[in-house]
mmCIF file of N, CA and C in Angstrom:
data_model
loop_
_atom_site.group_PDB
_atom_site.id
_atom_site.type_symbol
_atom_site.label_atom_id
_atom_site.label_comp_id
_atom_site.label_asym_id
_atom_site.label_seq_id
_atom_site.Cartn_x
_atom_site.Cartn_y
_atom_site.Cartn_z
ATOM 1 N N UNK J 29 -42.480 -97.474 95.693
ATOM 2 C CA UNK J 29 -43.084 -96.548 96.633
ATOM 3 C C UNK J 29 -42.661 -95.125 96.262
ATOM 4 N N UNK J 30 -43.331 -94.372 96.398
ATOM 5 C CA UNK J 30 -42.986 -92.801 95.597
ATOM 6 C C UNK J 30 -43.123 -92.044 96.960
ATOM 7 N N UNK J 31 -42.006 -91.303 97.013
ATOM 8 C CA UNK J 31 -41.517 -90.425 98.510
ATOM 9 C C UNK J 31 -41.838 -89.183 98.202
ATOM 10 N N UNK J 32 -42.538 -88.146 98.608
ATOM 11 C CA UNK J 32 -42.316 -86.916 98.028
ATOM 12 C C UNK J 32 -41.278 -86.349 98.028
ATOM 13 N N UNK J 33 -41.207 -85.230 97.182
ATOM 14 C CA UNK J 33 -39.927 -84.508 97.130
ATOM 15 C C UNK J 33 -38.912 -83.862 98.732
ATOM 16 N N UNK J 34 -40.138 -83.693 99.527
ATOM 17 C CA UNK J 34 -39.723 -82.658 100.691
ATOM 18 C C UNK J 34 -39.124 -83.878 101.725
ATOM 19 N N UNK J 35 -39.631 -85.385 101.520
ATOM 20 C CA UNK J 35 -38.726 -86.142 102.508
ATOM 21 C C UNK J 35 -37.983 -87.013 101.861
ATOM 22 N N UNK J 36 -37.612 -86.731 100.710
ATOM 23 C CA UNK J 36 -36.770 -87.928 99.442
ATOM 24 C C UNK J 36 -35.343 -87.717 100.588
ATOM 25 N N UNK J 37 -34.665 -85.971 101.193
ATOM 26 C CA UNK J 37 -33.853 -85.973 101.455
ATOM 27 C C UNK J 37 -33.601 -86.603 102.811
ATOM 28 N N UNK J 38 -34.539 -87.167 103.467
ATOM 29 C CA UNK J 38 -34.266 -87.967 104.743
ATOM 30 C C UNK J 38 -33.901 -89.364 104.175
ATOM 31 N N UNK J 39 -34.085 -89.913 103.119
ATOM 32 C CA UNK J 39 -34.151 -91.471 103.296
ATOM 33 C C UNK J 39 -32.664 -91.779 102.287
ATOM 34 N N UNK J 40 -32.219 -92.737 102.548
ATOM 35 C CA UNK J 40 -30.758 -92.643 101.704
ATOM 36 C C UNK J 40 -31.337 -93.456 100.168
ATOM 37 N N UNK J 41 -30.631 -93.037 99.521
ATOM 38 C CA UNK J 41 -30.552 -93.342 98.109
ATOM 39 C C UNK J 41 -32.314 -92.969 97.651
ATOM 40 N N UNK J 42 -33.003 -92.028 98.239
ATOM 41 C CA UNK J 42 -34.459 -91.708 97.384
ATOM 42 C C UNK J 42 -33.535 -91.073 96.039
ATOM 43 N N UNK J 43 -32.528 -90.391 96.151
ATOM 44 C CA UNK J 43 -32.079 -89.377 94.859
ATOM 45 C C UNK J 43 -30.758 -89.952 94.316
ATOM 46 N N UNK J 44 -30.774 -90.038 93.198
ATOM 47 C CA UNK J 44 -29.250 -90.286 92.574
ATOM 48 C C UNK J 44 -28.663 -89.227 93.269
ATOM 49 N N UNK J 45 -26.703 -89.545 93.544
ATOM 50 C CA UNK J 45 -26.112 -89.025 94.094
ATOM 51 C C UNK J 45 -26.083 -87.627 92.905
ATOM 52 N N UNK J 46 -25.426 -86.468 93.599
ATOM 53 C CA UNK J 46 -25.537 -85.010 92.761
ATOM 54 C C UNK J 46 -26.706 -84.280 92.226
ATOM 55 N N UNK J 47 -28.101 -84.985 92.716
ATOM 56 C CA UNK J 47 -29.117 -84.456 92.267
ATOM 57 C C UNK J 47 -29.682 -83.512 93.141
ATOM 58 N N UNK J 48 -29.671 -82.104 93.250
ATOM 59 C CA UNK J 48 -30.391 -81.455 94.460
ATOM 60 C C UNK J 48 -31.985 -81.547 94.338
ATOM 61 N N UNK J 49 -32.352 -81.517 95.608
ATOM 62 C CA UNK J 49 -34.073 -81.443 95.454
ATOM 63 C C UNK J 49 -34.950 -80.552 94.697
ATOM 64 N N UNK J 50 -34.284 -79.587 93.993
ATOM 65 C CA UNK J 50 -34.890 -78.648 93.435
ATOM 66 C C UNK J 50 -34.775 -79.676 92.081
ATOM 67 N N UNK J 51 -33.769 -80.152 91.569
ATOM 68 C CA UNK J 51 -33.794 -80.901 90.667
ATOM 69 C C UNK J 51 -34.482 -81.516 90.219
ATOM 70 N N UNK J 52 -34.845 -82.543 91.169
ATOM 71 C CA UNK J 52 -35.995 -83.775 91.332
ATOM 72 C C UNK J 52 -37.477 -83.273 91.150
ATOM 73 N N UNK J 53 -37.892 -81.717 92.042
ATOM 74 C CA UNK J 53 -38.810 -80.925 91.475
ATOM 75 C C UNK J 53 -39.108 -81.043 90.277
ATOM 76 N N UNK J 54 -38.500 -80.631 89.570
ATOM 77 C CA UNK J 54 -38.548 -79.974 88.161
ATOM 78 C C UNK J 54 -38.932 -81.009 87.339
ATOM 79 N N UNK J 55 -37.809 -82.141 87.836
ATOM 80 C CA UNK J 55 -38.201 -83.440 86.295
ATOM 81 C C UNK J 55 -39.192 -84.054 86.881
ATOM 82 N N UNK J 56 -39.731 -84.108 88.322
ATOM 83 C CA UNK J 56 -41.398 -84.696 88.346
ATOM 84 C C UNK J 56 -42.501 -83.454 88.368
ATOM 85 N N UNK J 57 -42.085 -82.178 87.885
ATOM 86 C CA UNK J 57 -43.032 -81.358 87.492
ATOM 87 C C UNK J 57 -43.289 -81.627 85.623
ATOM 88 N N UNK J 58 -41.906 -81.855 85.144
ATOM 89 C CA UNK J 58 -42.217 -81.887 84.062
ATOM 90 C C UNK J 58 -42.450 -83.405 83.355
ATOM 91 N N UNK J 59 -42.518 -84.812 84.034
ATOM 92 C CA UNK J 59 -42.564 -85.958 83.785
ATOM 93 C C UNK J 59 -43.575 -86.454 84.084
ATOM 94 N N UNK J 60 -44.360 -85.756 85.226
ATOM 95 C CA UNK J 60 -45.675 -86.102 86.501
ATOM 96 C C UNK J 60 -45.425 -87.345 87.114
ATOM 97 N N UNK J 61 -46.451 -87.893 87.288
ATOM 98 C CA UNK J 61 -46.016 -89.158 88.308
ATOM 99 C C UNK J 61 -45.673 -90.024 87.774
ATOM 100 N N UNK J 62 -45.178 -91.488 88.294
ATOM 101 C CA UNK J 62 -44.555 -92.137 88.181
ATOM 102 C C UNK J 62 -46.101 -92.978 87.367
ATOM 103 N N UNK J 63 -45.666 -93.391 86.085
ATOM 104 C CA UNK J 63 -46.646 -94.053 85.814
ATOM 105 C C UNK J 63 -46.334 -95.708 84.923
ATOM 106 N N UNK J 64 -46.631 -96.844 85.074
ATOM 107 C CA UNK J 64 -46.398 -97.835 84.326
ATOM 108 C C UNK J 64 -46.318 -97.839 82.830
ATOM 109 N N UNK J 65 -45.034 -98.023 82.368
ATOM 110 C CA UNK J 65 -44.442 -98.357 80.878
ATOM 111 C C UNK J 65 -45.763 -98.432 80.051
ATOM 112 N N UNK J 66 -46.804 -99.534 80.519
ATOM 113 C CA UNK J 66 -48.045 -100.089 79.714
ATOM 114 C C UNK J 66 -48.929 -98.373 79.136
ATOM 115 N N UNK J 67 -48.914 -97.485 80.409
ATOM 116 C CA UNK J 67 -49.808 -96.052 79.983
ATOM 117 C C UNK J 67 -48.739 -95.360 78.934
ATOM 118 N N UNK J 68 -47.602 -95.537 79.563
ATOM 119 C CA UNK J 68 -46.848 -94.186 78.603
ATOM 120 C C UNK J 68 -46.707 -94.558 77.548
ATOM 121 N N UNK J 69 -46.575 -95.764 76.852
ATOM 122 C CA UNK J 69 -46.298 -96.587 75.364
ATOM 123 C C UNK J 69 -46.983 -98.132 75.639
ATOM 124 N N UNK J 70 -48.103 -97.971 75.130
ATOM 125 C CA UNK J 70 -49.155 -99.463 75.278
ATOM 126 C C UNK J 70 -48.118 -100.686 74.193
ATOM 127 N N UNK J 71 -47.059 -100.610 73.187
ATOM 128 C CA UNK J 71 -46.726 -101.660 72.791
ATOM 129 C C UNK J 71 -45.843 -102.188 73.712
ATOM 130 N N UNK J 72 -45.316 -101.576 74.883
ATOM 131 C CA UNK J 72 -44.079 -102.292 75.818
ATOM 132 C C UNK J 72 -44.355 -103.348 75.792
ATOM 133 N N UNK J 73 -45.635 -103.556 76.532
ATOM 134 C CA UNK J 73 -45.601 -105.122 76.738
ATOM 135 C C UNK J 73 -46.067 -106.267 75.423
ATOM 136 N N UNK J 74 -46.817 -105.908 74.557
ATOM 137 C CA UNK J 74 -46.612 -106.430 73.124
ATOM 138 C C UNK J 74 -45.947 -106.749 72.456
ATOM 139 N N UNK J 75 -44.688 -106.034 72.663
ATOM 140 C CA UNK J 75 -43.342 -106.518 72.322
ATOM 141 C C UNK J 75 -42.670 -107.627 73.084
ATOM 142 N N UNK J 76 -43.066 -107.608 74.159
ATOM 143 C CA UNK J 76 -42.360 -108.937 75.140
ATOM 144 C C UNK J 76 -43.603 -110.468 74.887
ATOM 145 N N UNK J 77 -44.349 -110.120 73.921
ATOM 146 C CA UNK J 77 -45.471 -111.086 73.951
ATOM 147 C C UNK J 77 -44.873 -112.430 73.634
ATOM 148 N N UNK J 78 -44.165 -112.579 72.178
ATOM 149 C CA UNK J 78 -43.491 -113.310 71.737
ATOM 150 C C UNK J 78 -42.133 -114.347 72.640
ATOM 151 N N UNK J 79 -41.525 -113.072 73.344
ATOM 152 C CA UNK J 79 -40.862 -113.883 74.487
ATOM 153 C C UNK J 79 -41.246 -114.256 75.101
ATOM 154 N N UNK J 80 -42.350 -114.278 76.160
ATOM 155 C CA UNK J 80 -43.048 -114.865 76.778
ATOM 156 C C UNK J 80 -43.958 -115.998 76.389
ATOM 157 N N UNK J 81 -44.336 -116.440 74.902
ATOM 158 C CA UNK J 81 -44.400 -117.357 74.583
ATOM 159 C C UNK J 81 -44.035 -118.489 74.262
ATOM 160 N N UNK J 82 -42.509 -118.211 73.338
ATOM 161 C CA UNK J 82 -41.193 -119.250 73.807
ATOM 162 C C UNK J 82 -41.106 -119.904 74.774
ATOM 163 N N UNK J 83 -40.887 -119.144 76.199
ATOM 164 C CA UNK J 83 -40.938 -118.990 77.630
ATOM 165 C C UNK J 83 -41.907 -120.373 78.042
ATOM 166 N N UNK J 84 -43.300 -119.724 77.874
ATOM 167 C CA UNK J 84 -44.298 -120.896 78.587
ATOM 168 C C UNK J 84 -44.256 -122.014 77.507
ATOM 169 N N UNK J 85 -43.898 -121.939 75.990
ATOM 170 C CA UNK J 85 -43.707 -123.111 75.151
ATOM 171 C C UNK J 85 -42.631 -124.315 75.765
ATOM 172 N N UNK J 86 -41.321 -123.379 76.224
ATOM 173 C CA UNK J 86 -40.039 -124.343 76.341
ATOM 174 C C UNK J 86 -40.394 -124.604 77.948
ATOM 175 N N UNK J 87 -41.435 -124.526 78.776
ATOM 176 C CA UNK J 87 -41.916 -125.099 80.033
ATOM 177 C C UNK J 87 -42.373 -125.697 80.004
ATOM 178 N N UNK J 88 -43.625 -126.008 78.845
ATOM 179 C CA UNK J 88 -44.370 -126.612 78.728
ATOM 180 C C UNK J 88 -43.576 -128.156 77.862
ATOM 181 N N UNK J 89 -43.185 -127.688 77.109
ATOM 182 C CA UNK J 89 -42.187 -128.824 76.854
ATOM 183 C C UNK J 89 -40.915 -129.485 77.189
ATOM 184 N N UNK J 90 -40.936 -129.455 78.487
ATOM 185 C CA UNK J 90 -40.183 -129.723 79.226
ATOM 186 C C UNK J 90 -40.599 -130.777 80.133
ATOM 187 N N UNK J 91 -41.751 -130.637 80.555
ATOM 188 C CA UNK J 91 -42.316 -131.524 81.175
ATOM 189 C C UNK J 91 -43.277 -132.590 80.015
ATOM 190 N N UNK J 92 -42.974 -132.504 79.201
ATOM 191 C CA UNK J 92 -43.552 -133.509 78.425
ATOM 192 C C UNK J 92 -43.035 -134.977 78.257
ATOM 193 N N UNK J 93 -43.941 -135.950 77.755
ATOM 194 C CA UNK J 93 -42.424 -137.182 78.009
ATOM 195 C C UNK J 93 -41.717 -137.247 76.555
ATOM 196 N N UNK J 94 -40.454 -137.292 76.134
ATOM 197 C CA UNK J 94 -39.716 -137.231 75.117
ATOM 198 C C UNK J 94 -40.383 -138.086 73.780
ATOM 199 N N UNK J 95 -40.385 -137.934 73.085
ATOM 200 C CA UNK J 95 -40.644 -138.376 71.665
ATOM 201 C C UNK J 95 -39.834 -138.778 71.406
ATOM 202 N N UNK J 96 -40.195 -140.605 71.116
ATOM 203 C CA UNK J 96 -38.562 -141.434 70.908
ATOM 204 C C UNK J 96 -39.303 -141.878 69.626
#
């Protein structure tokens, strides 16, 4: 959930501790919004492809009946 800057300081922990709000300004003026890993660098999840195949492989063979 993304708080704006002007009520980040009502809610506890919206800001790492020592960060003033002018702070938080600045690096979401200069970062913009909060956007998913997949827009800012499309291989993130391409890279996890392979693990996630292992993954549903060693599930899938798990429920199989053993090869005697």
């Amino acid at each position: 959930m993304f708080v704006p800057p002007s009520r980040s300081s009502k809610i506890d922990g919206a800001e790492p501790p020592g960060v003033t709000t002018e702070e938080a300004q600045a690096r979401l003026a200069q970062e913009g919004p909060n956007v998913l890993p997949s827009e800012k660098e499309p291989g993130f999840f391409m890279a996890l492809l392979p693990t996630l195949r292992l993954t549903a492989n060693y599930s899938e063979a798990s429920f199989r009946d053993p090869v005697l």
